[in-house]
PDB file of C-alpha atoms in Angstrom:
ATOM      1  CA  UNK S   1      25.405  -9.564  44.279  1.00 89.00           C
ATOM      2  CA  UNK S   2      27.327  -6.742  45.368  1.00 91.00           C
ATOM      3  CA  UNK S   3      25.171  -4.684  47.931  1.00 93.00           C
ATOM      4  CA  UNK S   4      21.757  -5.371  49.931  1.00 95.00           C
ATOM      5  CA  UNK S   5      19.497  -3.694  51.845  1.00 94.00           C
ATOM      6  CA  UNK S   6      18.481  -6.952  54.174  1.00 90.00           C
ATOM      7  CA  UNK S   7      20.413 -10.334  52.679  1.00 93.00           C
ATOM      8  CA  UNK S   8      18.154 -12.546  55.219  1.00 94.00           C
ATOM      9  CA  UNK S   9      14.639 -11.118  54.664  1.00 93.00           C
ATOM     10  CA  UNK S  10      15.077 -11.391  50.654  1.00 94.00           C
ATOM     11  CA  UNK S  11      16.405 -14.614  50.362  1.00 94.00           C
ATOM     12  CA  UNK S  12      13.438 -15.502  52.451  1.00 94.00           C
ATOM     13  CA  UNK S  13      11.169 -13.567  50.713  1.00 94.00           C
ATOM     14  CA  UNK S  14      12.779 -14.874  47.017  1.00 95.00           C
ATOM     15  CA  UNK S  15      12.239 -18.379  48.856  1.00 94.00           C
ATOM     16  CA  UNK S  16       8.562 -18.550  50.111  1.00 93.00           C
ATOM     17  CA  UNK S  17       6.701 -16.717  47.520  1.00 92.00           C
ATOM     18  CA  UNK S  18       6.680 -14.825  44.266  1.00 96.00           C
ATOM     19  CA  UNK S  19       8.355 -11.652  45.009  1.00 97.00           C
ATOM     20  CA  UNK S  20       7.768  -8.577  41.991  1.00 97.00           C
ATOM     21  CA  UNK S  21      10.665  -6.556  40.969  1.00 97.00           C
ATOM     22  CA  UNK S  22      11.943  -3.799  38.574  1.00 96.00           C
ATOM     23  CA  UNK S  23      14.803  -1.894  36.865  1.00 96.00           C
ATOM     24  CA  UNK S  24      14.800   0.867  35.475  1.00 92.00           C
ATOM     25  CA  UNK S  25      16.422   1.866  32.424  1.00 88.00           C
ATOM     26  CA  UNK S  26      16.856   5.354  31.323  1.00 81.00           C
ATOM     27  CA  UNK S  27      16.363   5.911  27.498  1.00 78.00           C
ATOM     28  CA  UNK S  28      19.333   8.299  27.104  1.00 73.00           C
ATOM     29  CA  UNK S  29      20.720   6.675  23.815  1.00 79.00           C
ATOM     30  CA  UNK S  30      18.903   4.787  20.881  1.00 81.00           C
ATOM     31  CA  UNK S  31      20.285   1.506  22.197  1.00 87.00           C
ATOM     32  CA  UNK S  32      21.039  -0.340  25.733  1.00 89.00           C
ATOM     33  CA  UNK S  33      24.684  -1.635  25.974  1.00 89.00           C
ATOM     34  CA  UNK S  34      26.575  -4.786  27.268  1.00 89.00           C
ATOM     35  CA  UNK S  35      26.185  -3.176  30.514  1.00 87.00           C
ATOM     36  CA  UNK S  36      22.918  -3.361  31.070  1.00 90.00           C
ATOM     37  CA  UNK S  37      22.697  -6.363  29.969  1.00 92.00           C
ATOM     38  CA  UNK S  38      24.011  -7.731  33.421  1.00 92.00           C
ATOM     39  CA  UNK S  39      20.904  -6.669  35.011  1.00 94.00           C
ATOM     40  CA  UNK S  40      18.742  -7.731  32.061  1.00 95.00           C
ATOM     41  CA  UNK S  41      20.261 -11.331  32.585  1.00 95.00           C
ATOM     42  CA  UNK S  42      19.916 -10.825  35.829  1.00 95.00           C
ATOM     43  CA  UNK S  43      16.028 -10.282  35.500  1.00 96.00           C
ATOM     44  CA  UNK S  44      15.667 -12.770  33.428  1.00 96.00           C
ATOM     45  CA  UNK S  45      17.540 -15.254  36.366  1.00 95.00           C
ATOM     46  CA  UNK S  46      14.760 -14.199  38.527  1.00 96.00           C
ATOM     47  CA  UNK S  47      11.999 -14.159  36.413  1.00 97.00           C
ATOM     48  CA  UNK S  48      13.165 -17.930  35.557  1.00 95.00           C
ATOM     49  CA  UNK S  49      12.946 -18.297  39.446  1.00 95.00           C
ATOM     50  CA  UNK S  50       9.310 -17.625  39.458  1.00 96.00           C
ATOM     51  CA  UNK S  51       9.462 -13.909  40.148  1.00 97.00           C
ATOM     52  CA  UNK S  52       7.616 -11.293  38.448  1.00 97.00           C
ATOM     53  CA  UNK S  53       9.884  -8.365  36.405  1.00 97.00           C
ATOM     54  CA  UNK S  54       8.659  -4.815  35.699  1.00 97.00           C
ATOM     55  CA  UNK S  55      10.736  -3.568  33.353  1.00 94.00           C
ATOM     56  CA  UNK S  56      10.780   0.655  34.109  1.00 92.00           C
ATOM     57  CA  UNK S  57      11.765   3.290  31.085  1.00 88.00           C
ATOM     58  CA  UNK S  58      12.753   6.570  32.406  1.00 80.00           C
ATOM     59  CA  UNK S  59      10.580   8.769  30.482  1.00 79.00           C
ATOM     60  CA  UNK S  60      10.409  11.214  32.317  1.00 81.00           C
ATOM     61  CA  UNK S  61      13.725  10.519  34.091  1.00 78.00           C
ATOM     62  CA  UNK S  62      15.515   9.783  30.897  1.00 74.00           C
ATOM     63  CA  UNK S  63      14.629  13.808  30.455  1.00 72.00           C
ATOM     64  CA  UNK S  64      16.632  14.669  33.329  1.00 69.00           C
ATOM     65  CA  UNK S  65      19.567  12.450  33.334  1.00 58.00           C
ATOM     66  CA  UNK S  66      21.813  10.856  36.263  1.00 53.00           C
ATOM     67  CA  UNK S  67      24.570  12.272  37.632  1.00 51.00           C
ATOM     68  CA  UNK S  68      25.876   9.214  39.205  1.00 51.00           C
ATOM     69  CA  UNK S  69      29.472   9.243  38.703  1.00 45.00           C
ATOM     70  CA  UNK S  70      29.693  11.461  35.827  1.00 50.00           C
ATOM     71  CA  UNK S  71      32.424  14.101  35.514  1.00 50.00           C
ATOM     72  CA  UNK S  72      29.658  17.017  33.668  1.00 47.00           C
ATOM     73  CA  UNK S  73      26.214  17.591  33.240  1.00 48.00           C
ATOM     74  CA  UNK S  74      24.561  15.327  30.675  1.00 49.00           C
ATOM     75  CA  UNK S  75      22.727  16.660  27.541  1.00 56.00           C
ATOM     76  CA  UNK S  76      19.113  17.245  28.017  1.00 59.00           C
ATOM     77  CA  UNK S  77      17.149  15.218  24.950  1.00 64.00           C
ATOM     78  CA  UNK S  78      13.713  16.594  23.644  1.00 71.00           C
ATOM     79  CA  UNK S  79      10.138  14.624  24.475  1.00 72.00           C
ATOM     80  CA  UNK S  80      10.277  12.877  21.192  1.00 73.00           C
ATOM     81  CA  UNK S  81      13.472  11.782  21.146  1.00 73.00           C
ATOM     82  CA  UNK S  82      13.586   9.993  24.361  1.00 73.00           C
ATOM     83  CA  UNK S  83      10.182   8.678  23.677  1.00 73.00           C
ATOM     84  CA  UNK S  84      11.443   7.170  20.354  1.00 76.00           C
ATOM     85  CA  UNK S  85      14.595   5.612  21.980  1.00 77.00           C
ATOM     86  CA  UNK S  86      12.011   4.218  24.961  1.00 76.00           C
ATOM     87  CA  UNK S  87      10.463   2.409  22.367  1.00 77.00           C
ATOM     88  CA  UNK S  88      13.758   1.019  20.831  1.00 82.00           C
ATOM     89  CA  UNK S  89      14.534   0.046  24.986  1.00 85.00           C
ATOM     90  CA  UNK S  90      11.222  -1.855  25.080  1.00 82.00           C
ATOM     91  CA  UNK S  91      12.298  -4.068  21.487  1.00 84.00           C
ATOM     92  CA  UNK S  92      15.294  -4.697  23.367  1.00 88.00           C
ATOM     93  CA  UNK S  93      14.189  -6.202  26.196  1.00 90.00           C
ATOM     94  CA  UNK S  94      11.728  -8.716  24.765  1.00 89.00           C
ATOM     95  CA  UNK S  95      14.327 -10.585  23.331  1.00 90.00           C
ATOM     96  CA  UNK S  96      15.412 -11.496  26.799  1.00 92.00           C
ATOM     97  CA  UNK S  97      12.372 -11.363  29.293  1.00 94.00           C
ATOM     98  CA  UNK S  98       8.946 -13.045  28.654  1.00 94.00           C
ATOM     99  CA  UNK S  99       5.978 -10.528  28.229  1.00 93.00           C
ATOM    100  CA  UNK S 100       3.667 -13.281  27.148  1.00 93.00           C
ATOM    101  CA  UNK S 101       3.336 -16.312  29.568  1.00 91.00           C
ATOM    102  CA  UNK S 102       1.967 -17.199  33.143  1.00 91.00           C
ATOM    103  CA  UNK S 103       1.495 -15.800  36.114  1.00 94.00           C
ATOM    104  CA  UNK S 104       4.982 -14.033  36.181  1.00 96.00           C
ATOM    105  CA  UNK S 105       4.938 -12.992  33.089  1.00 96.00           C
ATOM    106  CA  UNK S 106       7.279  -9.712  32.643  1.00 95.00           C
ATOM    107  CA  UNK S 107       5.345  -6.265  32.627  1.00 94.00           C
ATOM    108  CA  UNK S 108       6.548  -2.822  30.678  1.00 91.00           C
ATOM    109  CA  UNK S 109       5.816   0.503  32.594  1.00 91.00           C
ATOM    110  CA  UNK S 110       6.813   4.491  31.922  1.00 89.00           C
ATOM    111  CA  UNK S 111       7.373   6.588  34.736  1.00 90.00           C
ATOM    112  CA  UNK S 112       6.045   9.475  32.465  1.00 89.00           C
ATOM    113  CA  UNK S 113       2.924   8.131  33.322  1.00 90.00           C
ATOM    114  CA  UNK S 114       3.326   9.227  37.089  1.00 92.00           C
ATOM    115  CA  UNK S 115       5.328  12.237  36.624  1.00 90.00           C
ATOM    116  CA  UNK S 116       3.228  14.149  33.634  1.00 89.00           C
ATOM    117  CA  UNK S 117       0.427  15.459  35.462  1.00 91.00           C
ATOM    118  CA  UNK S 118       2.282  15.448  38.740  1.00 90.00           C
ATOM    119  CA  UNK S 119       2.548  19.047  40.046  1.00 92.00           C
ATOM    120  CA  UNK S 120       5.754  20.856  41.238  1.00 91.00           C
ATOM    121  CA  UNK S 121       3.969  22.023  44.710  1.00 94.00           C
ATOM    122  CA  UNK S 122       2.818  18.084  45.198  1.00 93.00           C
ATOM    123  CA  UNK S 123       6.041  16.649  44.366  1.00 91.00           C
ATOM    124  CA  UNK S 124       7.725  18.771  47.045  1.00 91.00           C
ATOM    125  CA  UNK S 125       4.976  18.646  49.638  1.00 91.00           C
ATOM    126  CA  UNK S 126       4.529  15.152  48.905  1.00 91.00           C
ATOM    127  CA  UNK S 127       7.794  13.505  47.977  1.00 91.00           C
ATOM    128  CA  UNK S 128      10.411  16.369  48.811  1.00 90.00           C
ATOM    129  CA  UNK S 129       9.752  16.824  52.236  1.00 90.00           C
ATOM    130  CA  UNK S 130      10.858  13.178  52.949  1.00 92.00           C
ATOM    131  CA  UNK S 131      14.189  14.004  51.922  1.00 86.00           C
ATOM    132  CA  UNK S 132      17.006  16.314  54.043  1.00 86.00           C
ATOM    133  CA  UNK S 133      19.952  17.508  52.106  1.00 86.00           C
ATOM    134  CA  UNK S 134      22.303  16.233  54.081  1.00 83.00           C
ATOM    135  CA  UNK S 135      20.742  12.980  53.167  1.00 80.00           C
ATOM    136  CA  UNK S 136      21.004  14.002  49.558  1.00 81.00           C
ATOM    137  CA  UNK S 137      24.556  15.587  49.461  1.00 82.00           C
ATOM    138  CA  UNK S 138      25.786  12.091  51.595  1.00 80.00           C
ATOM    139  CA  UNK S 139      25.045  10.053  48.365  1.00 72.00           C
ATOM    140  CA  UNK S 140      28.252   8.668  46.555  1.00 73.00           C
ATOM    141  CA  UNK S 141      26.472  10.067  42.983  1.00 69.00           C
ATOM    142  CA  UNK S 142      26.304  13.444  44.345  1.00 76.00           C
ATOM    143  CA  UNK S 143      29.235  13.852  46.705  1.00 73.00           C
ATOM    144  CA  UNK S 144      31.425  13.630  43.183  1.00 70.00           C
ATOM    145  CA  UNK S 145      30.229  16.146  41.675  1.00 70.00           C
ATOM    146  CA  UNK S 146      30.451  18.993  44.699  1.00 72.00           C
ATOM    147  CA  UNK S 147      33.610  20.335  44.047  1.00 72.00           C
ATOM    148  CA  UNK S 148      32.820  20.580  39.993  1.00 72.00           C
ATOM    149  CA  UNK S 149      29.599  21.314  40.028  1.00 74.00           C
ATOM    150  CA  UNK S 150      25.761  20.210  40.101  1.00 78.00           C
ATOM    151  CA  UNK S 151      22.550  21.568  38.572  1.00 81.00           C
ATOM    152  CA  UNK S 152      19.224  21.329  40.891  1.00 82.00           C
ATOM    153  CA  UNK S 153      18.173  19.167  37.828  1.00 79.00           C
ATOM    154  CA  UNK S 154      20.323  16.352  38.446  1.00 79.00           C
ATOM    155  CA  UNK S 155      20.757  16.796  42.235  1.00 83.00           C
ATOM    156  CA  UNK S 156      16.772  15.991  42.154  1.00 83.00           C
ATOM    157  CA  UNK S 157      17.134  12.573  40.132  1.00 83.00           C
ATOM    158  CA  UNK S 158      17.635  10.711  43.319  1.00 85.00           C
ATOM    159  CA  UNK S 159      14.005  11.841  44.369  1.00 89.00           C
ATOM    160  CA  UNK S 160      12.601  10.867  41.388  1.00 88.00           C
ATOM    161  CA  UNK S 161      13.860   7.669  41.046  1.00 89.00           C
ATOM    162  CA  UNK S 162      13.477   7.179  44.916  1.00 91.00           C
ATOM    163  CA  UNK S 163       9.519   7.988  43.618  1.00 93.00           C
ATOM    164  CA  UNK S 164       9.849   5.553  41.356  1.00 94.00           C
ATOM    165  CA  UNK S 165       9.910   2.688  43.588  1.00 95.00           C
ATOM    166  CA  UNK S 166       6.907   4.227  45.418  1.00 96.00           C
ATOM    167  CA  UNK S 167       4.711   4.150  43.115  1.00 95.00           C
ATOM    168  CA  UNK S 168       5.447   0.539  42.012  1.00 97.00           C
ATOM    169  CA  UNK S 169       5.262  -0.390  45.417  1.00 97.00           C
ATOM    170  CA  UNK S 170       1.932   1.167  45.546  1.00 96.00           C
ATOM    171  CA  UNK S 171       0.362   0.162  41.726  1.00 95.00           C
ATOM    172  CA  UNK S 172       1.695  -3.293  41.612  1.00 96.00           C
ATOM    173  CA  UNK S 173       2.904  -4.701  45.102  1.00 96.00           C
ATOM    174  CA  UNK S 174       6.527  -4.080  44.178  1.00 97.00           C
ATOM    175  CA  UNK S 175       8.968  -4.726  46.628  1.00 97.00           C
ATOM    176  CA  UNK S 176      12.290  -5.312  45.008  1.00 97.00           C
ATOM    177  CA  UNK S 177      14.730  -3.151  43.189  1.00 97.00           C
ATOM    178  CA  UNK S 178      17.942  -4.216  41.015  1.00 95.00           C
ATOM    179  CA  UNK S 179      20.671  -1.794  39.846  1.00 93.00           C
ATOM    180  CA  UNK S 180      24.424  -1.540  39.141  1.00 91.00           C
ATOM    181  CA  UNK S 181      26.151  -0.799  42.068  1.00 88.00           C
ATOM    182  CA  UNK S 182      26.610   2.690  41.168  1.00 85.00           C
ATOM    183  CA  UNK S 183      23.132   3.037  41.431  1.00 86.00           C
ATOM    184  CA  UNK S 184      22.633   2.264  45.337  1.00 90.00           C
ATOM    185  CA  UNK S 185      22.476   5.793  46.652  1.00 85.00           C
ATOM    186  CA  UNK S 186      19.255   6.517  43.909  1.00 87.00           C
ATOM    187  CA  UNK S 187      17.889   3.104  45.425  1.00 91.00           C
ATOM    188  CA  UNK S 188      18.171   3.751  49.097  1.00 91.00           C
ATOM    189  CA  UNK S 189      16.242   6.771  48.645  1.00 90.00           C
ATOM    190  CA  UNK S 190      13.053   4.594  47.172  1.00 93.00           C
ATOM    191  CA  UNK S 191      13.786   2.228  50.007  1.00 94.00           C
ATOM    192  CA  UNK S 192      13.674   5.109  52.790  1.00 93.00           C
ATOM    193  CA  UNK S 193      10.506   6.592  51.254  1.00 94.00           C
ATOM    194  CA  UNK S 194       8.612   3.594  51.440  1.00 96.00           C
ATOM    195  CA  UNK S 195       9.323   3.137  54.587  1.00 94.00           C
ATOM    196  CA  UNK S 196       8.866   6.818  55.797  1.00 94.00           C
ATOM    197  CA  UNK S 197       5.342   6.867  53.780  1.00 93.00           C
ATOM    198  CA  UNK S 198       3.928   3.458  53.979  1.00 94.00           C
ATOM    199  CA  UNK S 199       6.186   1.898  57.049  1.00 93.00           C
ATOM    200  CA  UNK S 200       6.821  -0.793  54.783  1.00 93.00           C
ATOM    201  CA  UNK S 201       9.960  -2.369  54.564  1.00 92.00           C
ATOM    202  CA  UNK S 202      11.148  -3.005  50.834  1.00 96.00           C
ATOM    203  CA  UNK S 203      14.070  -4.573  49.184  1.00 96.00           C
ATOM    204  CA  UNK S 204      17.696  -3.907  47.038  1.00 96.00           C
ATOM    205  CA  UNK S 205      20.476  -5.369  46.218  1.00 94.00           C
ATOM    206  CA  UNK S 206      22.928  -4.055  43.191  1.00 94.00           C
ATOM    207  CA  UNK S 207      25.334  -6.047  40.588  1.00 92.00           C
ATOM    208  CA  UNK S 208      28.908  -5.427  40.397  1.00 88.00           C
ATOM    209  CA  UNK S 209      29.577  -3.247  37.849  1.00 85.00           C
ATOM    210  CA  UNK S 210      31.212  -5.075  34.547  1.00 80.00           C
ATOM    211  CA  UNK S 211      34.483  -3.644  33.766  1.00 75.00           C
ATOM    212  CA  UNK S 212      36.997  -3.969  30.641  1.00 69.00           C
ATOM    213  CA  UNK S 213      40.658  -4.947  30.545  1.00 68.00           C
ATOM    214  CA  UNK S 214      41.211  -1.027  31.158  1.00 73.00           C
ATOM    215  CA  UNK S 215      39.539  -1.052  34.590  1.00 73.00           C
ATOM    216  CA  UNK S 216      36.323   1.063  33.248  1.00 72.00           C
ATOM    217  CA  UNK S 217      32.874   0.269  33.094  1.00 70.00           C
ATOM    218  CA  UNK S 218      30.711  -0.013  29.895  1.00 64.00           C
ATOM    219  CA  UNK S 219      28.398   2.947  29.525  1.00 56.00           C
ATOM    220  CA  UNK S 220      27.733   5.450  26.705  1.00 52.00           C
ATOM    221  CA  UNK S 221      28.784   8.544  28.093  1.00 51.00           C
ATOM    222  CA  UNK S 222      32.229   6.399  29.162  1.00 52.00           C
ATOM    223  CA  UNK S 223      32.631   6.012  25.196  1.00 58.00           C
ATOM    224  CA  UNK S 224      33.356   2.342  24.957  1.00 64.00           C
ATOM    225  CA  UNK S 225      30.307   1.320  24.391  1.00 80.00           C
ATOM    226  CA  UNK S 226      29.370  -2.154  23.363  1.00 88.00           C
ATOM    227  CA  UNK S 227      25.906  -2.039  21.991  1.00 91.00           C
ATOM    228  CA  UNK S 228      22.918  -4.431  22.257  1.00 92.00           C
ATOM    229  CA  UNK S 229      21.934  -3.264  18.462  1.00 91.00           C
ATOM    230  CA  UNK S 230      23.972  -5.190  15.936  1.00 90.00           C
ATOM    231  CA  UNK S 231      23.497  -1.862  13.763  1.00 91.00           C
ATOM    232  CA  UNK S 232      25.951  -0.138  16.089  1.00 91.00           C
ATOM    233  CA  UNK S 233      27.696  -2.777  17.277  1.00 92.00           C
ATOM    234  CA  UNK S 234      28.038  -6.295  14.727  1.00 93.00           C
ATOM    235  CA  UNK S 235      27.600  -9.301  16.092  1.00 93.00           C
ATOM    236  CA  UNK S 236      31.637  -9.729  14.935  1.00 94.00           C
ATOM    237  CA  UNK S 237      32.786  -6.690  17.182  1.00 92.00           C
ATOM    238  CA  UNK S 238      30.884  -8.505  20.631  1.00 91.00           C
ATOM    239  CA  UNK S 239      32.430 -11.901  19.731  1.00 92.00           C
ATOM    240  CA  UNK S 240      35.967 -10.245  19.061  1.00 92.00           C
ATOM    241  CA  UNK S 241      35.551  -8.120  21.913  1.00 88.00           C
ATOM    242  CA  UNK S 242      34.680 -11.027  24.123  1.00 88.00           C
ATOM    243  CA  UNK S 243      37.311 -13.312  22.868  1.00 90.00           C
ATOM    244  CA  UNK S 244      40.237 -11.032  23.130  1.00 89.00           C
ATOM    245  CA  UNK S 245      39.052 -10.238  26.947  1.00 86.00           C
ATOM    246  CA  UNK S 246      41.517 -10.604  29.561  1.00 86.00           C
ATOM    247  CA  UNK S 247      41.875 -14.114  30.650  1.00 89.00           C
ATOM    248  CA  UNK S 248      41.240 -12.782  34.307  1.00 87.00           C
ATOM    249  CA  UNK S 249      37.779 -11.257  33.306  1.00 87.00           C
ATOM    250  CA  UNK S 250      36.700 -14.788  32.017  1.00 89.00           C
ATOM    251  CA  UNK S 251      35.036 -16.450  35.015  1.00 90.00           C
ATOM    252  CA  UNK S 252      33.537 -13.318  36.056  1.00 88.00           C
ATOM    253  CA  UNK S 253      32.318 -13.133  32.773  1.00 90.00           C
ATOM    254  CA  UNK S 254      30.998 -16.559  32.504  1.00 93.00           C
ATOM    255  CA  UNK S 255      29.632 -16.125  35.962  1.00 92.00           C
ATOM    256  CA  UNK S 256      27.409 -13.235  34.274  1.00 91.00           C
ATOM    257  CA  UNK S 257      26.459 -13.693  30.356  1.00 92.00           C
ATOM    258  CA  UNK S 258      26.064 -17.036  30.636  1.00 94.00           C
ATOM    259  CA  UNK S 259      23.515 -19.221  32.292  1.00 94.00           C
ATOM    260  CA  UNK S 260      26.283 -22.319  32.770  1.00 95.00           C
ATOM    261  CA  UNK S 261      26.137 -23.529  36.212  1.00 93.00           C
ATOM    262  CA  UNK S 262      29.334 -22.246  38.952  1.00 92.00           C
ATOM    263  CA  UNK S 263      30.586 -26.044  38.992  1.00 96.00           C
ATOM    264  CA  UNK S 264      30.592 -25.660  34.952  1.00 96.00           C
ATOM    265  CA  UNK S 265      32.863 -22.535  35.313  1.00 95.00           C
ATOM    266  CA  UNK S 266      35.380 -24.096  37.922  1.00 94.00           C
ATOM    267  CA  UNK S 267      35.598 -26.897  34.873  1.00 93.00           C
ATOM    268  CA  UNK S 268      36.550 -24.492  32.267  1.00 89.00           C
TER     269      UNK S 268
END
C-alpha cells in the first residue's frame, strides 16, 4: 500500500465486516496491461478476504481520457470503439475475479450508465459546484500539465471520476476505492464529495506503481507495454520479460504477481 485516506478506520472496517470496493479501468486500448494487473491481483486479494469487488469500465470516462501524468492530450476514441474494447476489459477480468459465487461475488458496472442521460446544467449544479479550482489545479495530475497545456476536457476527469465513487457509494453501499498511486488526486476528489454530499466518510488507499529496469511505469501511452492478451503480447515475451528483470525488482515483484506468502519471499 502506498497511500491512504484513514489506515486505522479501514483496517478496521476490512476487519469487522464485508467492506465493497471498486476500480476503475478506463477502456482506452483493446487490452489491459501488466500494470493493471497489480490492482486486479490486488482485487482479487481482497475479494479472497471476503470483500465484495465492483469492477468499473470507464465508458463514458474512457471517452474523455486522463491526464494524470501525461506529457499531451490523449486521442479521443469514438462510442463504438471504446464500447468494443470495454467488452474485451470485462473478458479480461473474469479470468482473475469471481463473477459467479457467494455472497461476495465480484460485480461488472459502466459508468455510461450514470453519465448518458446526465445533463450538463445538473452535472455542474450538482457535482461541479462541490469542487473549487484551486482544489482542482492543486492535484499532482493537473499541476503537470499547467505550463504545457490542458483542455477543459481532461481538467474535468477528476470530477467525473470523483462522481464515480458517488454513485457507487449511493447504488451499492460502496465505500472503498483502489488505484495506482498516480491516481490519488482523481480519488480524493470522490472521497471529498461523499463527504461534502452525504457527510459520509469513505475510503482509499493506492498501489505503488510497478516500474521496469528503466525506472518507468507500464502503461500504453508510455509505449512499453506488456499486454494481458497473449495476441499482443505471447505468453514467451511475459516470461522473458519477467526472467530477464532486474534482480532488485524481484521481491517487489514476488511481493505483487504472486500470491506466495512474505516469509516465502525472504526464503527465495
Amino acid at each position: 500500500v502506498f497511500q491512504t485516506t484513514d489506515e486505522a478506520a479501514l483496517s478496521k472496517a476490512l476487519t469487522e465486516d464485508m467492506v465493497s470496493y471498486y476500480v476503475g479501468y478506463d477502456p482506452t486500448a483493446d487490452s489491459l496491461h501488466l500494470g493493471n494487473l497489480v490492482l486486479i491481483l490486488t482485487m482479487k486479494r481482497l475479494q479472497m478476504a471476503g470483500h465484495k469487488p465492483y469492477a468499473l469500465v470507464g465508458g463514458a470516462t474512457g471517452l474523455i481520457g486522463d491526464p494524470s501524468f501525461k506529457d499531451s492530450e490523449r486521442s479521443l476514441q469514438t462510442k463504438d470503439t471504446v464500447t468494443k474494447w470495454s467488452g474485451k476489459i470485462r473478458s479480461q477480468l473474469e479470468r482473475f475475479l469471481d463473477f459467479e459465487n457467494g455472497e461476495n461475488k465480484a460485480e461488472m458496472t459502466n459508468n455510461y450508465n450514470w453519465f448518458e442521460n446526465l445533463t450538463f446544467i445538473d452535472f455542474l449544479r450538482d457535482v461541479g459546484k462541490h469542487f473549487t479550482v484551486n482544489y482542482m489545479i492543486s492535484k499532482d495530475s493537473v499541476k503537470s500539465r499547467m505550463e504545457s497545456g490542458i483542455s477543459y476536457t481532461e481538467f474535468a476527469y477528476q470530477i467525473m471520476q470523483g462522481y464515480d465513487f458517488y454513485e457507487l457509494n449511493q447504488l451499492h453501499n460502496v465505500t472503498l476505492q483502489l488505484g495506482g498511486s498516480d491516481q490519488w488526486g482523481n480519488i480524493t476528489a470522490g472521497v471529498d464529495l461523499i463527504r461534502k454530499k452525504t457527510g459520509d466518510e469513505v475510503y482509499a488507499f493506492t498501489m505503488p506503481l510497478i516500474l521496469d529496469s528503466n525506472g518507468n511505469k507500464f502503461g500504453k501511452s508510455e509505449g512499453n507495454a506488456l499486454w494481458l492478451d497473449k495476441n499482443k503480447t505471447s505468453s514467451y515475451e511475459l516470461y522473458q520479460y519477467l526472467i530477464n528483470s532486474d534482480d532488485n525488482l524481484v521481491e517487489s515483484y514476488l511481493k505483487v504477481f504472486t500470491f506466495l506468502i512474505p516469509e516465502e519471499i525472504m526464503d527465495i
